[in-house]
Short mmCIF file of C-alpha atoms and ligand atoms in Angstrom, two decimals:
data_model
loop_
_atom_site.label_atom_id
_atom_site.label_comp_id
_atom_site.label_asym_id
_atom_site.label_seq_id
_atom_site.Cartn_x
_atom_site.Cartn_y
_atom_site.Cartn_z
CA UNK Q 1 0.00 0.00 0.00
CA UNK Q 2 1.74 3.11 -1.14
CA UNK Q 3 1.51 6.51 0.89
CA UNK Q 4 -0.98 7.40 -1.49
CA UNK Q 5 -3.41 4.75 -1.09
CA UNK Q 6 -2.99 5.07 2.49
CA UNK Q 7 -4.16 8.89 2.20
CA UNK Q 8 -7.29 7.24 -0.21
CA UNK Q 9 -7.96 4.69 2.67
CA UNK Q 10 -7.60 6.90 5.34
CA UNK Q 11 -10.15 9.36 3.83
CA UNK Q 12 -12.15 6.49 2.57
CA UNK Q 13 -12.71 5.00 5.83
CA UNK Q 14 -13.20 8.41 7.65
CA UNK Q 15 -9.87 8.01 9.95
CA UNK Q 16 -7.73 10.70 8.34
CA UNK Q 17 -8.13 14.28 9.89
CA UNK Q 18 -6.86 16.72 7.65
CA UNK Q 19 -5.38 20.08 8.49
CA UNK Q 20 -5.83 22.94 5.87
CA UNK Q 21 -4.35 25.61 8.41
CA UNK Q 22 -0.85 26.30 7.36
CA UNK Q 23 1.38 24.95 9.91
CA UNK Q 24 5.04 25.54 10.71
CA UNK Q 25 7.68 22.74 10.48
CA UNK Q 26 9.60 24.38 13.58
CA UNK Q 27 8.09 23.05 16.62
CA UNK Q 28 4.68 23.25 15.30
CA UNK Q 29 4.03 20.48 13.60
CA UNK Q 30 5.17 17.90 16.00
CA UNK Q 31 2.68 19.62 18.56
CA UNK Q 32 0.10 19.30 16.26
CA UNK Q 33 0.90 15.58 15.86
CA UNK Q 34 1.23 15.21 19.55
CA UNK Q 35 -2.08 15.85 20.50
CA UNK Q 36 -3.24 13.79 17.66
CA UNK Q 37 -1.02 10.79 18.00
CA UNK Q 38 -2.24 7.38 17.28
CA UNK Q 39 -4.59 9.31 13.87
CA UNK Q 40 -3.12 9.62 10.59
CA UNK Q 41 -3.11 13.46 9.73
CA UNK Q 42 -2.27 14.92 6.76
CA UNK Q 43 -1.07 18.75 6.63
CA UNK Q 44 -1.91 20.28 3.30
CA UNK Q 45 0.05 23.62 4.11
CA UNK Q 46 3.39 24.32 5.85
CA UNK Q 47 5.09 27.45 6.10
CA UNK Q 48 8.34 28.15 4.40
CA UNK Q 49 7.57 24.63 2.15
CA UNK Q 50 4.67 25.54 -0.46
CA UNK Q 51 5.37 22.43 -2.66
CA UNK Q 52 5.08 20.00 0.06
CA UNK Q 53 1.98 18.25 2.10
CA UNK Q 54 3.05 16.34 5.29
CA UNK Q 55 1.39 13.34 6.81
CA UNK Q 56 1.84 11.58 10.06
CA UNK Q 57 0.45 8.81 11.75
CA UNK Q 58 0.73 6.38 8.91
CA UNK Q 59 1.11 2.85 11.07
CA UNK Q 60 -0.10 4.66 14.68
CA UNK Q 61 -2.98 1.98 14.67
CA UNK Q 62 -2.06 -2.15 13.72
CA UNK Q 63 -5.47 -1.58 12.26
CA UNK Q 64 -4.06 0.12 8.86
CA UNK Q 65 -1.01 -2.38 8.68
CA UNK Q 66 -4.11 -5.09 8.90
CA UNK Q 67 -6.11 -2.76 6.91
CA UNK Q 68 -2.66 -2.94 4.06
CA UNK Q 69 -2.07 -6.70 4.62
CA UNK Q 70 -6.16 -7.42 4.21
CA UNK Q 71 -5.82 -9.17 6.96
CA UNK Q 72 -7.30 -8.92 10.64
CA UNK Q 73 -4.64 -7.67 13.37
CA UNK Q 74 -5.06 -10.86 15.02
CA UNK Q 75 -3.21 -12.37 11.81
CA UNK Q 76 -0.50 -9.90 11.59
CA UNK Q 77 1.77 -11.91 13.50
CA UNK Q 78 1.33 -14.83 11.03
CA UNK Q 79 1.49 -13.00 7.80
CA UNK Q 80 4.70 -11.58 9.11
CA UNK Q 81 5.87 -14.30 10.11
CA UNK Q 82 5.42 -15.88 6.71
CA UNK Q 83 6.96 -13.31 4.27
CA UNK Q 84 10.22 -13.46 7.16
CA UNK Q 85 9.90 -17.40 5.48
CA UNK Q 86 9.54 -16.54 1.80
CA UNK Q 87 11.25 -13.31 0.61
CA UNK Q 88 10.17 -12.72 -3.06
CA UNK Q 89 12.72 -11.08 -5.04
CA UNK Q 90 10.78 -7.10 -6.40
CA UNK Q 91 10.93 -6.40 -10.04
CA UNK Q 92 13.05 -3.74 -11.42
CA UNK Q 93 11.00 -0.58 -13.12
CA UNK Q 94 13.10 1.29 -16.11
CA UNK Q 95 11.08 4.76 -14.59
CA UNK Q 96 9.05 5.45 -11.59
CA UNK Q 97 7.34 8.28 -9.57
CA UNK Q 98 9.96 8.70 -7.29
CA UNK Q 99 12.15 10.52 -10.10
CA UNK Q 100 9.78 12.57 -11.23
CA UNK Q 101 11.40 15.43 -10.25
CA UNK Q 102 15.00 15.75 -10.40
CA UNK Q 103 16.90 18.50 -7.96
CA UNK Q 104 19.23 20.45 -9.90
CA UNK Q 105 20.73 21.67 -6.91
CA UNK Q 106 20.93 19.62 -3.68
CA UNK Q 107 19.95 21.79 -0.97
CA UNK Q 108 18.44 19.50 2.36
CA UNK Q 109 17.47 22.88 3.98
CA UNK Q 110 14.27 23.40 1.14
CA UNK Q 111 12.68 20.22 2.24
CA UNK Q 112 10.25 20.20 5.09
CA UNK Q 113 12.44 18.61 7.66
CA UNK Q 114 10.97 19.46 11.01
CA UNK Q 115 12.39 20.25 14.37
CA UNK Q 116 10.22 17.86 17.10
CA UNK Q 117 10.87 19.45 20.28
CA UNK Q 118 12.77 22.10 21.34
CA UNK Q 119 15.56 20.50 23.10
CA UNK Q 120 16.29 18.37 19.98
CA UNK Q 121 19.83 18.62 18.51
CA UNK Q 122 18.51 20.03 15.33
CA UNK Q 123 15.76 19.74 12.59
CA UNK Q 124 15.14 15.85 11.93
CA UNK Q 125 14.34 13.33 9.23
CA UNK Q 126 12.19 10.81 11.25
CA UNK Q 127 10.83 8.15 8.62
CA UNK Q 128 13.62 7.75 6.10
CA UNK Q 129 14.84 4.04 5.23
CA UNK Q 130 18.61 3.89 4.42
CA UNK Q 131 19.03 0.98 1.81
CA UNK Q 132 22.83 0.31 1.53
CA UNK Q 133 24.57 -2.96 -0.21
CA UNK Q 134 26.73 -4.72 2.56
CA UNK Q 135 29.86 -6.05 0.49
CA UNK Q 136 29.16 -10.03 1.97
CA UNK Q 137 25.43 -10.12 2.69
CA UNK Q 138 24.36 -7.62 -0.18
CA UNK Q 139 20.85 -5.35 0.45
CA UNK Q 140 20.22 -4.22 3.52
CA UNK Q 141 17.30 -1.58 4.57
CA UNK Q 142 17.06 -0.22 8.05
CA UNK Q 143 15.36 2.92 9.34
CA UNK Q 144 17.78 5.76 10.75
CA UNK Q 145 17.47 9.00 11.95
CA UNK Q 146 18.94 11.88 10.37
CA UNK Q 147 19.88 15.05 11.98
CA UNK Q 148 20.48 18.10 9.70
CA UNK Q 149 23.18 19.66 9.39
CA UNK Q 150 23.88 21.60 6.15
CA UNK Q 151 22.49 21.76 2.95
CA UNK Q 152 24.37 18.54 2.04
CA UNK Q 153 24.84 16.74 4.87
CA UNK Q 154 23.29 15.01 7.99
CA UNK Q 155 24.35 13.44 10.98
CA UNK Q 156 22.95 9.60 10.92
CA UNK Q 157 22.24 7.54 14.39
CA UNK Q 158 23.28 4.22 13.24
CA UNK Q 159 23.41 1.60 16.23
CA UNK Q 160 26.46 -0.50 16.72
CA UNK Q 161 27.10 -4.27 15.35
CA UNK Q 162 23.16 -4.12 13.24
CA UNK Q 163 22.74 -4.30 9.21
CA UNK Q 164 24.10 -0.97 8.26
CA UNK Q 165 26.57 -0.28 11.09
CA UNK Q 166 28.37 -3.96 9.99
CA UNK Q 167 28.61 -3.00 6.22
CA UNK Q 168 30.24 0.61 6.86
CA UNK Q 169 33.14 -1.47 9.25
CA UNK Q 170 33.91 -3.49 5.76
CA UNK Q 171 34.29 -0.37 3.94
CA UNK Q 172 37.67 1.59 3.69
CA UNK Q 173 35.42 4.08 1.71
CA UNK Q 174 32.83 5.88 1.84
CA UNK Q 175 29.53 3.69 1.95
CA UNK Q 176 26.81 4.31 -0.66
CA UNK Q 177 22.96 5.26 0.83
CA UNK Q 178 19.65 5.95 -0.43
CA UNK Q 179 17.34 7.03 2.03
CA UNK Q 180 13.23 6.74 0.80
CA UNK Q 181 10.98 9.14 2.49
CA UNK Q 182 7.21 8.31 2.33
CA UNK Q 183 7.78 4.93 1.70
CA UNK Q 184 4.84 1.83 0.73
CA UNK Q 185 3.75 0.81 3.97
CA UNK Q 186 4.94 -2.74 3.33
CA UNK Q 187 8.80 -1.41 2.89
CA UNK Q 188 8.32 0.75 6.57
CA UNK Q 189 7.29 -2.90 7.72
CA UNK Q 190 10.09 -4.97 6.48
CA UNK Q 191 12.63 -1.63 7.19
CA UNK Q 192 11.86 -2.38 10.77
CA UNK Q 193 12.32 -6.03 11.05
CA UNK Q 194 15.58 -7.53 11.60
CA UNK Q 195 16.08 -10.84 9.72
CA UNK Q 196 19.11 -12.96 9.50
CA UNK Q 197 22.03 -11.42 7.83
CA UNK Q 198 21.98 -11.94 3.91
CA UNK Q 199 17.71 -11.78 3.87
CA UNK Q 200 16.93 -8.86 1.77
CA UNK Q 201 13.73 -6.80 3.78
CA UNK Q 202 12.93 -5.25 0.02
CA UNK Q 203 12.19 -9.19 -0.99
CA UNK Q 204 9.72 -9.27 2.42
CA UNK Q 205 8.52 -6.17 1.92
CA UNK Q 206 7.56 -7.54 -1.54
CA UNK Q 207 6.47 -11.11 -0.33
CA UNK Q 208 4.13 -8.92 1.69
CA UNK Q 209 2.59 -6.53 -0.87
CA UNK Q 210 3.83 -5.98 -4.69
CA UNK Q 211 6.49 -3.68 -4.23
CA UNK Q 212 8.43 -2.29 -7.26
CA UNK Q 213 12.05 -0.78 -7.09
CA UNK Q 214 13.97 1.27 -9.45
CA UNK Q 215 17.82 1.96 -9.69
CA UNK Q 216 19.17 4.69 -8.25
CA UNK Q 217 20.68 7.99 -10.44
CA UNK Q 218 24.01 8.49 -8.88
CA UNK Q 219 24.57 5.31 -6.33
CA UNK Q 220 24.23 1.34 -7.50
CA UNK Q 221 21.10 0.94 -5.39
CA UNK Q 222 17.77 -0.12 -6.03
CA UNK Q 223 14.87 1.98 -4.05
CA UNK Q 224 10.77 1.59 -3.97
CA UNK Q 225 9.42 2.96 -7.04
CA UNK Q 226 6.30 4.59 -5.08
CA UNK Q 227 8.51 6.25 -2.62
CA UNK Q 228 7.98 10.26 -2.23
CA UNK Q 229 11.45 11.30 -1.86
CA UNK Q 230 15.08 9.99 -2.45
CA UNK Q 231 18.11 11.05 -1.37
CA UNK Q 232 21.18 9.69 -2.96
CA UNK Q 233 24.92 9.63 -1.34
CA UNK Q 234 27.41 8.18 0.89
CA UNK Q 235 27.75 7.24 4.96
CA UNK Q 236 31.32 8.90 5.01
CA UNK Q 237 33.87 7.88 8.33
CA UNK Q 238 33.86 11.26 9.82
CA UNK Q 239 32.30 11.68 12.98
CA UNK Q 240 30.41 14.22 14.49
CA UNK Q 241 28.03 14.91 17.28
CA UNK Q 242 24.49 13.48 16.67
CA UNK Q 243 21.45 14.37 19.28
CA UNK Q 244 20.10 14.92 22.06
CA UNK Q 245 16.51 13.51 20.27
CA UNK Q 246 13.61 12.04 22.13
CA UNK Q 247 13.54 8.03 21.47
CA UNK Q 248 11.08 5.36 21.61
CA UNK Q 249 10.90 5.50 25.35
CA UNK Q 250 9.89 9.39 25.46
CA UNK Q 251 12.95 10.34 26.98
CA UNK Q 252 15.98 11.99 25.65
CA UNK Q 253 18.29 10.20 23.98
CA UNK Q 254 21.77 11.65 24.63
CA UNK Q 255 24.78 13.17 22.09
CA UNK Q 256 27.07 10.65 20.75
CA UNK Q 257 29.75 10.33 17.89
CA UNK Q 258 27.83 9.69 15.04
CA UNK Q 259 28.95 9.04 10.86
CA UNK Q 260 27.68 12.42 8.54
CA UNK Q 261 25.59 11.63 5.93
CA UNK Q 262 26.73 13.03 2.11
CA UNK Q 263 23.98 13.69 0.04
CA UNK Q 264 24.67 14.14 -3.91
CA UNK Q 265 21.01 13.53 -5.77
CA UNK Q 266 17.50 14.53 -5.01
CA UNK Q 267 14.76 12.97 -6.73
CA UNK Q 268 11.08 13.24 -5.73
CA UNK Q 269 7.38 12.70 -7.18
CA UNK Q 270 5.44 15.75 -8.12
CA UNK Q 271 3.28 17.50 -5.30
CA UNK Q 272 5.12 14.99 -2.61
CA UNK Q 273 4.44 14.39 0.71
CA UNK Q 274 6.48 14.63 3.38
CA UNK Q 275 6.53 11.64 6.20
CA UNK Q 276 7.39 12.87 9.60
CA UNK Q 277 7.13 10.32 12.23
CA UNK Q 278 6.95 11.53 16.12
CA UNK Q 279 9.80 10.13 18.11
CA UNK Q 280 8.21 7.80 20.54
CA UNK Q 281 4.68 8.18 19.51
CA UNK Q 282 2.50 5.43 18.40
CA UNK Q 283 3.92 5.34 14.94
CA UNK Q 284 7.37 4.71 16.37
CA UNK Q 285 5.68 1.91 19.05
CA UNK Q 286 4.15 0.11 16.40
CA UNK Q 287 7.19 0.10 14.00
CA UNK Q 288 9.05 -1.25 16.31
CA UNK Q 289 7.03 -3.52 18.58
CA UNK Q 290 4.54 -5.33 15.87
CA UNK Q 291 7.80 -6.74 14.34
CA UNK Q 292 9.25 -8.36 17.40
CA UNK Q 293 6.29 -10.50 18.15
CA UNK Q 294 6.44 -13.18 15.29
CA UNK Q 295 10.27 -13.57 16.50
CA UNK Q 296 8.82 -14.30 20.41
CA UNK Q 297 6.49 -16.42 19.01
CA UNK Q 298 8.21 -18.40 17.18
CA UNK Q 299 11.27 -18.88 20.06
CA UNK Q 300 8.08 -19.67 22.31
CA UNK Q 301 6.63 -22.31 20.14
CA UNK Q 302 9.93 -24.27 19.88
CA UNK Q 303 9.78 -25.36 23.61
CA UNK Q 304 5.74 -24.98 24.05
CA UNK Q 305 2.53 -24.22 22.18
CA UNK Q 306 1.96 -20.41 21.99
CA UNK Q 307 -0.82 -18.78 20.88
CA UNK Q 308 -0.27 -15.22 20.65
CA UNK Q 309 2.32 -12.56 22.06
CA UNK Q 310 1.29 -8.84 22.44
CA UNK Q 311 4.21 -6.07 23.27
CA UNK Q 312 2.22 -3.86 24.75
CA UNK Q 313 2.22 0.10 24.36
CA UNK Q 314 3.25 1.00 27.82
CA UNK Q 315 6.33 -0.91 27.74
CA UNK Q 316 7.32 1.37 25.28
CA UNK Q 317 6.19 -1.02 22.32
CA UNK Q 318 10.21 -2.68 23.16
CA UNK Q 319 10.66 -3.92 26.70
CA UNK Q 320 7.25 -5.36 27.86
CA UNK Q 321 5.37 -8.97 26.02
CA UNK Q 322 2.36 -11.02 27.45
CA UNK Q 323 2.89 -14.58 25.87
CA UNK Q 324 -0.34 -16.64 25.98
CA UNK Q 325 0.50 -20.47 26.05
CA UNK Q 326 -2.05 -23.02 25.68
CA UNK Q 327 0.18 -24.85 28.69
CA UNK Q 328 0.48 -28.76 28.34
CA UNK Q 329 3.52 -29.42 31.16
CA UNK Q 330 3.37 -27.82 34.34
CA UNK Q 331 7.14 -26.42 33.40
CA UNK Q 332 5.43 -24.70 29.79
CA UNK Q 333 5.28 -21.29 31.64
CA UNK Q 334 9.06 -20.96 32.84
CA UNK Q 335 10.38 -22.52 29.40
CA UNK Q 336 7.90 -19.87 27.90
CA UNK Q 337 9.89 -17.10 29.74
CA UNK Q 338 13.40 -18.36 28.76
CA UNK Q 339 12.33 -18.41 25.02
CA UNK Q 340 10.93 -15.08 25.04
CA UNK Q 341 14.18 -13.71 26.05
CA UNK Q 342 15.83 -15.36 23.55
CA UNK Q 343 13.27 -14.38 20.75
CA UNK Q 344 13.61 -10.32 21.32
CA UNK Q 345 17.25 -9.46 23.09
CA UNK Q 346 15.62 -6.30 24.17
CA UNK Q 347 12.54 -7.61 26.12
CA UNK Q 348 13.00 -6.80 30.02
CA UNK Q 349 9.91 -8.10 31.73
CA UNK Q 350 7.40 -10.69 30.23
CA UNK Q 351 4.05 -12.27 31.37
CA UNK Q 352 2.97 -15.55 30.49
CA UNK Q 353 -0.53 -16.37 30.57
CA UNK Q 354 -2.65 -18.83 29.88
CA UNK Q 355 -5.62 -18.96 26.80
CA UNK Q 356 -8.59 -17.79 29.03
CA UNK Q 357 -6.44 -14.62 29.62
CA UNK Q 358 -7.21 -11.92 27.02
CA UNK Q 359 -3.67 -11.06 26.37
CA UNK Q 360 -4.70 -7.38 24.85
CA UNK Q 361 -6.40 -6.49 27.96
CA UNK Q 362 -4.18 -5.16 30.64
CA UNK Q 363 -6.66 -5.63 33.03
CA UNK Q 364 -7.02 -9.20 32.44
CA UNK Q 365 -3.37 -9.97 32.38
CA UNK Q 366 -2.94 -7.87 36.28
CA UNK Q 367 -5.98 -10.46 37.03
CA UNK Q 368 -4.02 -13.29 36.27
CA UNK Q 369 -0.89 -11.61 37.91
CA UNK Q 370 -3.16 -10.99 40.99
CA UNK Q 371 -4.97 -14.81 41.14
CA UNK Q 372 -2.31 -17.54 39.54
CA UNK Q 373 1.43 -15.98 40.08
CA UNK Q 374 3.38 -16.33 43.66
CA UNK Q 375 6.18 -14.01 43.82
CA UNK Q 376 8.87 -16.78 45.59
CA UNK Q 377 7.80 -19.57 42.96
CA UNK Q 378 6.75 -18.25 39.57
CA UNK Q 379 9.02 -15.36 39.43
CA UNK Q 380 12.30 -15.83 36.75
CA UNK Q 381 15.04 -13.02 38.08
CA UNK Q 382 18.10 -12.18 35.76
CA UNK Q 383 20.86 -9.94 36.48
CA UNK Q 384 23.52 -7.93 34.73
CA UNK Q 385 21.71 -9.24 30.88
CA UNK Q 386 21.97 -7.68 27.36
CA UNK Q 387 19.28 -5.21 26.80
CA UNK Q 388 18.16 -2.00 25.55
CA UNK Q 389 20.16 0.66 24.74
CA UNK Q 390 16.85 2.89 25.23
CA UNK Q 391 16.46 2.05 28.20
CA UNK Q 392 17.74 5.22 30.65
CA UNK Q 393 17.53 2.60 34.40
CA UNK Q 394 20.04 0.31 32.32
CA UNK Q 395 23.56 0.45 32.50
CA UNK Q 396 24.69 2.02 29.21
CA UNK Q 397 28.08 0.75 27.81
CA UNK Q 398 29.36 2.83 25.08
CA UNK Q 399 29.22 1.06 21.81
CA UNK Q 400 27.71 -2.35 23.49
CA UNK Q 401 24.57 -3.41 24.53
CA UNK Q 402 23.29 -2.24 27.72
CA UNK Q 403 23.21 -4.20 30.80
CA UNK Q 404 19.95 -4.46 32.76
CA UNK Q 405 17.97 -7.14 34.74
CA UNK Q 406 15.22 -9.00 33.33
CA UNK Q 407 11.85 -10.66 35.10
CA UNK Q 408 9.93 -13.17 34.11
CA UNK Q 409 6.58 -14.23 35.26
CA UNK Q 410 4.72 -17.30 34.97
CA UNK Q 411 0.47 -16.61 35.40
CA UNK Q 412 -0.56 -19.50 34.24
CA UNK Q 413 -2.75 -21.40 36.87
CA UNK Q 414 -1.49 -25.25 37.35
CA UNK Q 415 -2.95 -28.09 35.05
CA UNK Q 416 -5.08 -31.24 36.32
CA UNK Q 417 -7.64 -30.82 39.15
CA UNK Q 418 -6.52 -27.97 40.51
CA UNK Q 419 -7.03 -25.85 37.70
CA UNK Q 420 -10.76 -25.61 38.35
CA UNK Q 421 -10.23 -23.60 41.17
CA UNK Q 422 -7.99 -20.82 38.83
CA UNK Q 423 -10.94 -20.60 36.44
CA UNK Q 424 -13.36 -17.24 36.64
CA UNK Q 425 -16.64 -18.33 37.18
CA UNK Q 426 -19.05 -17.85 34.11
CA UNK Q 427 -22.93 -16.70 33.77
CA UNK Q 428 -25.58 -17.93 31.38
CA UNK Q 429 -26.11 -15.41 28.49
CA UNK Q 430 -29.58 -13.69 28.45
CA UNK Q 431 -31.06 -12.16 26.02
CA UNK Q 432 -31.24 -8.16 27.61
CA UNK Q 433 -33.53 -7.17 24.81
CA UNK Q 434 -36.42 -9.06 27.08
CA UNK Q 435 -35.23 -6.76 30.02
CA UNK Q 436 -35.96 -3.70 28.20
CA UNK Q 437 -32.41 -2.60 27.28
CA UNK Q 438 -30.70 -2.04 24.79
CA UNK Q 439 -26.78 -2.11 24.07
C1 FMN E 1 10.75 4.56 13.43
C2 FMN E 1 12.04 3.85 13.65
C3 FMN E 1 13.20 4.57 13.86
C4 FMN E 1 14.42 3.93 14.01
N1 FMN E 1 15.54 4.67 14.15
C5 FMN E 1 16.75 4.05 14.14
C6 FMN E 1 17.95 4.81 14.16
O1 FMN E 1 17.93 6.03 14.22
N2 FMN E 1 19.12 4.15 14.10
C7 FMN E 1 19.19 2.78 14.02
O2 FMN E 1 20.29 2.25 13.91
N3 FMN E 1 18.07 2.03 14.06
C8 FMN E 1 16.86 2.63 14.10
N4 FMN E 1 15.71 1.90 14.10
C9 FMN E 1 15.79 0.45 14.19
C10 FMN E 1 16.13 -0.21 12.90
O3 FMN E 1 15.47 0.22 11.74
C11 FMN E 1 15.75 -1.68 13.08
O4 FMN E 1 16.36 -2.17 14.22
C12 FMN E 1 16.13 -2.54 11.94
O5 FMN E 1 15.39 -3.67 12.15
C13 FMN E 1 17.59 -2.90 11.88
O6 FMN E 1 17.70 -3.76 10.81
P1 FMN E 1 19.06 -4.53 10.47
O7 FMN E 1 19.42 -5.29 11.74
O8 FMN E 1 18.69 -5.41 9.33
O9 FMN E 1 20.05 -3.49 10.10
C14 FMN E 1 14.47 2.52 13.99
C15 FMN E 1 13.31 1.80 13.81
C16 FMN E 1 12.09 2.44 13.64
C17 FMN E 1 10.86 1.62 13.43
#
């Protein structure tokens, strides 16, 4: 589904708002998109940017990845699951709408590139996936964050020992990028997932939906034909200072030595839109978290039978998963634990519950906290574990994963006999319409 037929859908199905006002880029926009988060919006005016529309909130609901997918969100785990199985290699286009418009200068300052908050390190591209060729395992597409700097070049947050980060360490040279802005929402999928090395995400993102690339002008790289916006150039070695910028968590991420960005080519569709993504709103949580559950469950289903995992919003979409096990051996909730560790490096704590449990309901997951977990038996402890570098109670270690405790616990209620008395008692339906009321 490509931005475009997002915006039809959206408007179709009476989700999008749209804002006509003209809005500013600096500051304003993300405040805007703050007290809207978790609705797509689309700005049809910014200040200082006449040629450009912005939209945000493009995957704040799982509904409109289901919605994309045709699919129910229930399946979403499964359907991601399967294209992680079967990447399909994307045809190559000879033209597409994402060269439209060629830049006969390169300037970065005349695109809409807001500034989030006020303490940020500078204005910031939010939703751009950097597709780089890694000299051993070839394609690679990851999302990064790119700070402005000048009218050529950006500072890029690219975390240590992943996809892009492992290709730049082969290179004596500079590194060839392409970053897509407003990107298919089946390439922002696969950009956030984190296959095995040598998977190409383009082929996922194409096993998902049809996705079309095209070659690159200047750089030997292949981009999605449907993209808005492309920026063509080179991760160079030089370092600089990148940040502070709000993260996933809602707190500030701090300054670090980061690699600048060159950028040689602009290409873009006609009347494009701009994607800015809010730091830590419910764009970012879903981007991050909906991908990490079809790698729990399927580290969970090798030593039990699960039936769904949730990462849940307030554990920043990252740290926090309810497993749901349909439990067969009294030891199915502890093993459930270990594997969920092992499925998502940066999970932290993790319920386990069984299938009466609704594991989307908070309330129903504290219930079975409150009624089938004791502290001194059920509880799993780690210390001094790999975790996530977002995470400001962890012990951050330059340039390594963080160290932080984990916990683990097991909710399920105990199998044979005893299990009755774990079970919430039930009443016969009725029929309120012969009471007089209506619902
Ligand atoms: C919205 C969003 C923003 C992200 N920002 C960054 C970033 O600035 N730097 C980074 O290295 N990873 C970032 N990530 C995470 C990577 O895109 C993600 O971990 C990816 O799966 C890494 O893929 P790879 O292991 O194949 O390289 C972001 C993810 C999302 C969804």
């Amino acid at each position: 589904m490509t931005l475009r037929d997002f915006v039809v859908w959206a408007e179709e199905t009476g989700v999008l708002i749209e804002v006509e006002r003209e809005v500013d880029t600096h500051l304003e926009l993300a405040r805007v998109m703050y007290a809207l988060d978790g609705r797509p919006v689309l700005f049809h005016r910014l200040v200082d940017f006449p040629d450009w529309r912005a939209i945000a909130g493009v995957c704040a609901q799982r509904q409109h990845f289901a919605a994309a997918l045709g699919c129910t969100v229930a399946e979403l785990t499964h359907r991601v699951a399967d294209a992680l199985k079967q990447p399909v290699l994307p045809p190559l286009l000879d033209s597409a709408p994402c060269q439209e418009i060629v830049e006969t200068q390169v300037d970065l300052t005349s695109l809409p590139i807001p500034r989030y908050h006020p303490k940020d390190g500078g204005r910031y591209v939010t939703a751009g996936v950097a597709v780089i060729k890694d000299p051993d395992f070839g394609r690679n597409i990851s999302f990064h964050r790119l700070m402005l700097l000048d009218k050529r070049h950006f500072a890029a947050r690219i975390v240590e020992k992943r996809g892009t980060h492992t290709a730049m360490g082969k290179c004596v040279d500079d590194l060839p990028v392409a970053i897509a802005i407003g990107c298919p929402m089946q390439v922002l999928l696969a950009a956030a997932m984190s296959p095995p090395k040598g998977v190409d995400e383009l082929s996922i993102a194409h096993g998902l939906l049809p996705t079309s690339l095209v070659r690159c002008q200047t750089v030997d790289l292949e981009v999605p034909a449907e993209a808005e916006l492309i920026l063509e150039g080179r991760i160079t070695h030089t370092l600089v200072d990148e940040g502070p910028f709000p993260d996933l968590t809602e707190t500030m991420d701090g300054v670090r030595r980061q690699p600048v960005i060159e950028i040689d080519h602009v290409t873009h569709r006609r009347e494009p839109i701009f994607h800015a993504l809010l730091p830590g709103g419910m764009e970012h949580k879903n981007l991050m978290g909906v991908l990490r559950e079809p790698t729990i469950f399927a580290a969970v289903n090798e030593v039990c039978r699960c039936t769904g995992v949730y990462i849940t919003p307030g554990g920043t979409s990252w740290m926090h998963a309810v497993v749901q096990i349909d439990k067969q051996h009294e030891e199915d909730g502890r093993r459930a634990i270990w594997a969920a560790f092992q499925g998502h490096g940066s999970l932290k704590h993790v319920v386990v519950v069984d299938t009466d449990v609704n594991l989307y309901e908070g309330a129903e997951v504290e219930w079975a906290i409150a009624t089938r977990f004791q502290a001194d038996r059920d509880l799993v402890l780690l210390t001094d574990k790999p975790g996530s570098s977002l995470d400001p109670s962890a012990t951050q270690v330059p340039g390594q994963k963080a160290r932080t405790a984990k916990m683990g616990l097991d909710a399920t209620a105990p199998l044979g006999e005893k299990r009755r008395e774990y079970e919430k008692v039930q009443y016969a339906p009725v029929n309120l319409a012969q009471y007089g009321v209506e619902c």
